[in-house]
């Protein structure tokens, strides 16, 4: 395993850890729903819904990161799932969990 792959795995693991910590944080905040009551127009409800949306996004990201980690272990990380080309390292640096190259991502 090359040094670059090690760095990459560490980076993915760190990102995954942060994402899981964020999910835990959001779950704590979501527990408070019972206190708000269910009156319409309660601003707390909007905040609760925002937390829920953030949590769902974080969960998706955690899943993608886990897939990326598995790929890193198999040595085929950074390959576009659509066209099979190598994904630009600059793109991976910003979006380590991405599964598509910039061209394929833009086609959607
Ligand atoms: Zn592609």
JSON list of C-alpha atoms and ligand atoms in Angstrom, two decimals:
[
{"chain": "A", "resi": 1, "resn": "UNK", "atom": "CA", "xyz": [0.00, 0.00, 0.00]},
{"chain": "A", "resi": 2, "resn": "UNK", "atom": "CA", "xyz": [1.43, 3.35, -1.01]},
{"chain": "A", "resi": 3, "resn": "UNK", "atom": "CA", "xyz": [1.88, 6.31, 1.32]},
{"chain": "A", "resi": 4, "resn": "UNK", "atom": "CA", "xyz": [-0.67, 8.25, -0.69]},
{"chain": "A", "resi": 5, "resn": "UNK", "atom": "CA", "xyz": [-3.30, 5.57, -0.06]},
{"chain": "A", "resi": 6, "resn": "UNK", "atom": "CA", "xyz": [-2.56, 5.69, 3.66]},
{"chain": "A", "resi": 7, "resn": "UNK", "atom": "CA", "xyz": [-3.05, 9.45, 3.76]},
{"chain": "A", "resi": 8, "resn": "UNK", "atom": "CA", "xyz": [-6.25, 9.07, 1.85]},
{"chain": "A", "resi": 9, "resn": "UNK", "atom": "CA", "xyz": [-7.65, 6.47, 4.22]},
{"chain": "A", "resi": 10, "resn": "UNK", "atom": "CA", "xyz": [-6.74, 8.58, 7.19]},
{"chain": "A", "resi": 11, "resn": "UNK", "atom": "CA", "xyz": [-8.46, 11.55, 5.64]},
{"chain": "A", "resi": 12, "resn": "UNK", "atom": "CA", "xyz": [-11.60, 9.53, 4.91]},
{"chain": "A", "resi": 13, "resn": "UNK", "atom": "CA", "xyz": [-11.63, 8.09, 8.43]},
{"chain": "A", "resi": 14, "resn": "UNK", "atom": "CA", "xyz": [-11.26, 11.53, 9.93]},
{"chain": "A", "resi": 15, "resn": "UNK", "atom": "CA", "xyz": [-14.06, 12.89, 7.79]},
{"chain": "A", "resi": 16, "resn": "UNK", "atom": "CA", "xyz": [-16.24, 9.93, 8.73]},
{"chain": "A", "resi": 17, "resn": "UNK", "atom": "CA", "xyz": [-15.55, 10.48, 12.40]},
{"chain": "A", "resi": 18, "resn": "UNK", "atom": "CA", "xyz": [-16.51, 14.15, 12.13]},
{"chain": "A", "resi": 19, "resn": "UNK", "atom": "CA", "xyz": [-19.67, 13.27, 10.23]},
{"chain": "A", "resi": 20, "resn": "UNK", "atom": "CA", "xyz": [-20.68, 10.67, 12.82]},
{"chain": "A", "resi": 21, "resn": "UNK", "atom": "CA", "xyz": [-20.04, 13.20, 15.60]},
{"chain": "A", "resi": 22, "resn": "UNK", "atom": "CA", "xyz": [-22.26, 15.67, 13.79]},
{"chain": "A", "resi": 23, "resn": "UNK", "atom": "CA", "xyz": [-25.03, 13.07, 13.48]},
{"chain": "A", "resi": 24, "resn": "UNK", "atom": "CA", "xyz": [-24.80, 12.42, 17.24]},
{"chain": "A", "resi": 25, "resn": "UNK", "atom": "CA", "xyz": [-24.97, 16.16, 17.92]},
{"chain": "A", "resi": 26, "resn": "UNK", "atom": "CA", "xyz": [-28.02, 16.57, 15.69]},
{"chain": "A", "resi": 27, "resn": "UNK", "atom": "CA", "xyz": [-29.71, 13.54, 17.26]},
{"chain": "A", "resi": 28, "resn": "UNK", "atom": "CA", "xyz": [-29.36, 15.17, 20.66]},
{"chain": "A", "resi": 29, "resn": "UNK", "atom": "CA", "xyz": [-31.03, 18.31, 19.40]},
{"chain": "A", "resi": 30, "resn": "UNK", "atom": "CA", "xyz": [-33.78, 16.31, 17.70]},
{"chain": "A", "resi": 31, "resn": "UNK", "atom": "CA", "xyz": [-34.65, 14.62, 21.00]},
{"chain": "A", "resi": 32, "resn": "UNK", "atom": "CA", "xyz": [-36.07, 17.92, 22.18]},
{"chain": "A", "resi": 33, "resn": "UNK", "atom": "CA", "xyz": [-39.06, 17.82, 19.84]},
{"chain": "A", "resi": 34, "resn": "UNK", "atom": "CA", "xyz": [-41.49, 16.75, 22.56]},
{"chain": "A", "resi": 35, "resn": "UNK", "atom": "CA", "xyz": [-40.96, 20.00, 24.44]},
{"chain": "A", "resi": 36, "resn": "UNK", "atom": "CA", "xyz": [-41.97, 22.23, 21.58]},
{"chain": "A", "resi": 37, "resn": "UNK", "atom": "CA", "xyz": [-45.59, 21.22, 21.28]},
{"chain": "A", "resi": 38, "resn": "UNK", "atom": "CA", "xyz": [-47.03, 20.92, 17.81]},
{"chain": "A", "resi": 39, "resn": "UNK", "atom": "CA", "xyz": [-48.59, 24.33, 17.32]},
{"chain": "A", "resi": 40, "resn": "UNK", "atom": "CA", "xyz": [-48.42, 25.54, 13.72]},
{"chain": "A", "resi": 41, "resn": "UNK", "atom": "CA", "xyz": [-45.99, 28.34, 13.07]},
{"chain": "A", "resi": 42, "resn": "UNK", "atom": "CA", "xyz": [-43.83, 27.47, 16.05]},
{"chain": "A", "resi": 43, "resn": "UNK", "atom": "CA", "xyz": [-40.33, 28.56, 15.00]},
{"chain": "A", "resi": 44, "resn": "UNK", "atom": "CA", "xyz": [-38.87, 25.68, 16.99]},
{"chain": "A", "resi": 45, "resn": "UNK", "atom": "CA", "xyz": [-40.55, 23.26, 14.65]},
{"chain": "A", "resi": 46, "resn": "UNK", "atom": "CA", "xyz": [-38.74, 24.79, 11.70]},
{"chain": "A", "resi": 47, "resn": "UNK", "atom": "CA", "xyz": [-35.48, 24.46, 13.55]},
{"chain": "A", "resi": 48, "resn": "UNK", "atom": "CA", "xyz": [-36.29, 20.86, 14.35]},
{"chain": "A", "resi": 49, "resn": "UNK", "atom": "CA", "xyz": [-37.04, 20.14, 10.71]},
{"chain": "A", "resi": 50, "resn": "UNK", "atom": "CA", "xyz": [-33.82, 21.81, 9.68]},
{"chain": "A", "resi": 51, "resn": "UNK", "atom": "CA", "xyz": [-31.91, 19.61, 12.12]},
{"chain": "A", "resi": 52, "resn": "UNK", "atom": "CA", "xyz": [-33.63, 16.57, 10.65]},
{"chain": "A", "resi": 53, "resn": "UNK", "atom": "CA", "xyz": [-32.65, 17.57, 7.12]},
{"chain": "A", "resi": 54, "resn": "UNK", "atom": "CA", "xyz": [-29.07, 18.19, 8.23]},
{"chain": "A", "resi": 55, "resn": "UNK", "atom": "CA", "xyz": [-28.99, 14.83, 9.95]},
{"chain": "A", "resi": 56, "resn": "UNK", "atom": "CA", "xyz": [-30.25, 13.03, 6.85]},
{"chain": "A", "resi": 57, "resn": "UNK", "atom": "CA", "xyz": [-27.62, 14.77, 4.76]},
{"chain": "A", "resi": 58, "resn": "UNK", "atom": "CA", "xyz": [-24.91, 13.82, 7.26]},
{"chain": "A", "resi": 59, "resn": "UNK", "atom": "CA", "xyz": [-26.11, 10.21, 7.22]},
{"chain": "A", "resi": 60, "resn": "UNK", "atom": "CA", "xyz": [-25.89, 10.10, 3.44]},
{"chain": "A", "resi": 61, "resn": "UNK", "atom": "CA", "xyz": [-22.40, 11.51, 3.63]},
{"chain": "A", "resi": 62, "resn": "UNK", "atom": "CA", "xyz": [-21.37, 8.95, 6.26]},
{"chain": "A", "resi": 63, "resn": "UNK", "atom": "CA", "xyz": [-22.62, 6.16, 3.98]},
{"chain": "A", "resi": 64, "resn": "UNK", "atom": "CA", "xyz": [-20.70, 7.54, 1.01]},
{"chain": "A", "resi": 65, "resn": "UNK", "atom": "CA", "xyz": [-17.58, 7.87, 3.14]},
{"chain": "A", "resi": 66, "resn": "UNK", "atom": "CA", "xyz": [-17.88, 4.26, 4.25]},
{"chain": "A", "resi": 67, "resn": "UNK", "atom": "CA", "xyz": [-18.17, 3.16, 0.62]},
{"chain": "A", "resi": 68, "resn": "UNK", "atom": "CA", "xyz": [-15.15, 5.32, -0.28]},
{"chain": "A", "resi": 69, "resn": "UNK", "atom": "CA", "xyz": [-13.17, 3.73, 2.55]},
{"chain": "A", "resi": 70, "resn": "UNK", "atom": "CA", "xyz": [-13.99, 0.25, 1.29]},
{"chain": "A", "resi": 71, "resn": "UNK", "atom": "CA", "xyz": [-12.88, 1.28, -2.18]},
{"chain": "A", "resi": 72, "resn": "UNK", "atom": "CA", "xyz": [-9.68, 2.73, -0.78]},
{"chain": "A", "resi": 73, "resn": "UNK", "atom": "CA", "xyz": [-8.98, -0.64, 0.83]},
{"chain": "A", "resi": 74, "resn": "UNK", "atom": "CA", "xyz": [-9.59, -2.42, -2.47]},
{"chain": "A", "resi": 75, "resn": "UNK", "atom": "CA", "xyz": [-7.39, 0.07, -4.28]},
{"chain": "A", "resi": 76, "resn": "UNK", "atom": "CA", "xyz": [-10.06, 1.40, -6.65]},
{"chain": "A", "resi": 77, "resn": "UNK", "atom": "CA", "xyz": [-10.87, 4.61, -4.85]},
{"chain": "A", "resi": 78, "resn": "UNK", "atom": "CA", "xyz": [-11.17, 7.73, -6.98]},
{"chain": "A", "resi": 79, "resn": "UNK", "atom": "CA", "xyz": [-12.54, 5.95, -10.04]},
{"chain": "A", "resi": 80, "resn": "UNK", "atom": "CA", "xyz": [-15.72, 7.43, -11.50]},
{"chain": "A", "resi": 81, "resn": "UNK", "atom": "CA", "xyz": [-18.60, 4.94, -11.16]},
{"chain": "A", "resi": 82, "resn": "UNK", "atom": "CA", "xyz": [-20.14, 6.14, -14.42]},
{"chain": "A", "resi": 83, "resn": "UNK", "atom": "CA", "xyz": [-17.29, 6.42, -16.93]},
{"chain": "A", "resi": 84, "resn": "UNK", "atom": "CA", "xyz": [-14.51, 4.54, -15.11]},
{"chain": "A", "resi": 85, "resn": "UNK", "atom": "CA", "xyz": [-12.05, 7.41, -15.44]},
{"chain": "A", "resi": 86, "resn": "UNK", "atom": "CA", "xyz": [-9.81, 8.63, -12.63]},
{"chain": "A", "resi": 87, "resn": "UNK", "atom": "CA", "xyz": [-11.51, 11.45, -10.71]},
{"chain": "A", "resi": 88, "resn": "UNK", "atom": "CA", "xyz": [-9.52, 14.69, -10.54]},
{"chain": "A", "resi": 89, "resn": "UNK", "atom": "CA", "xyz": [-7.53, 14.67, -7.23]},
{"chain": "A", "resi": 90, "resn": "UNK", "atom": "CA", "xyz": [-8.47, 18.34, -6.71]},
{"chain": "A", "resi": 91, "resn": "UNK", "atom": "CA", "xyz": [-12.13, 17.32, -6.76]},
{"chain": "A", "resi": 92, "resn": "UNK", "atom": "CA", "xyz": [-11.47, 14.47, -4.33]},
{"chain": "A", "resi": 93, "resn": "UNK", "atom": "CA", "xyz": [-9.70, 16.87, -2.00]},
{"chain": "A", "resi": 94, "resn": "UNK", "atom": "CA", "xyz": [-12.88, 18.93, -1.71]},
{"chain": "A", "resi": 95, "resn": "UNK", "atom": "CA", "xyz": [-15.38, 16.07, -1.91]},
{"chain": "A", "resi": 96, "resn": "UNK", "atom": "CA", "xyz": [-13.61, 12.92, -0.67]},
{"chain": "A", "resi": 97, "resn": "UNK", "atom": "CA", "xyz": [-16.84, 10.90, -0.71]},
{"chain": "A", "resi": 98, "resn": "UNK", "atom": "CA", "xyz": [-17.71, 11.65, -4.34]},
{"chain": "A", "resi": 99, "resn": "UNK", "atom": "CA", "xyz": [-18.28, 8.72, -6.70]},
{"chain": "A", "resi": 100, "resn": "UNK", "atom": "CA", "xyz": [-18.36, 10.62, -9.97]},
{"chain": "A", "resi": 101, "resn": "UNK", "atom": "CA", "xyz": [-15.92, 12.67, -11.95]},
{"chain": "A", "resi": 102, "resn": "UNK", "atom": "CA", "xyz": [-16.79, 16.31, -12.61]},
{"chain": "A", "resi": 103, "resn": "UNK", "atom": "CA", "xyz": [-18.02, 15.62, -16.16]},
{"chain": "A", "resi": 104, "resn": "UNK", "atom": "CA", "xyz": [-20.42, 12.87, -15.09]},
{"chain": "A", "resi": 105, "resn": "UNK", "atom": "CA", "xyz": [-21.58, 14.86, -12.04]},
{"chain": "A", "resi": 106, "resn": "UNK", "atom": "CA", "xyz": [-22.47, 17.80, -14.27]},
{"chain": "A", "resi": 107, "resn": "UNK", "atom": "CA", "xyz": [-24.46, 15.63, -16.67]},
{"chain": "A", "resi": 108, "resn": "UNK", "atom": "CA", "xyz": [-27.04, 14.89, -14.00]},
{"chain": "B", "resi": 1, "resn": "LIG", "atom": "ZN1", "xyz": [-17.15, 10.05, -15.05]}
]
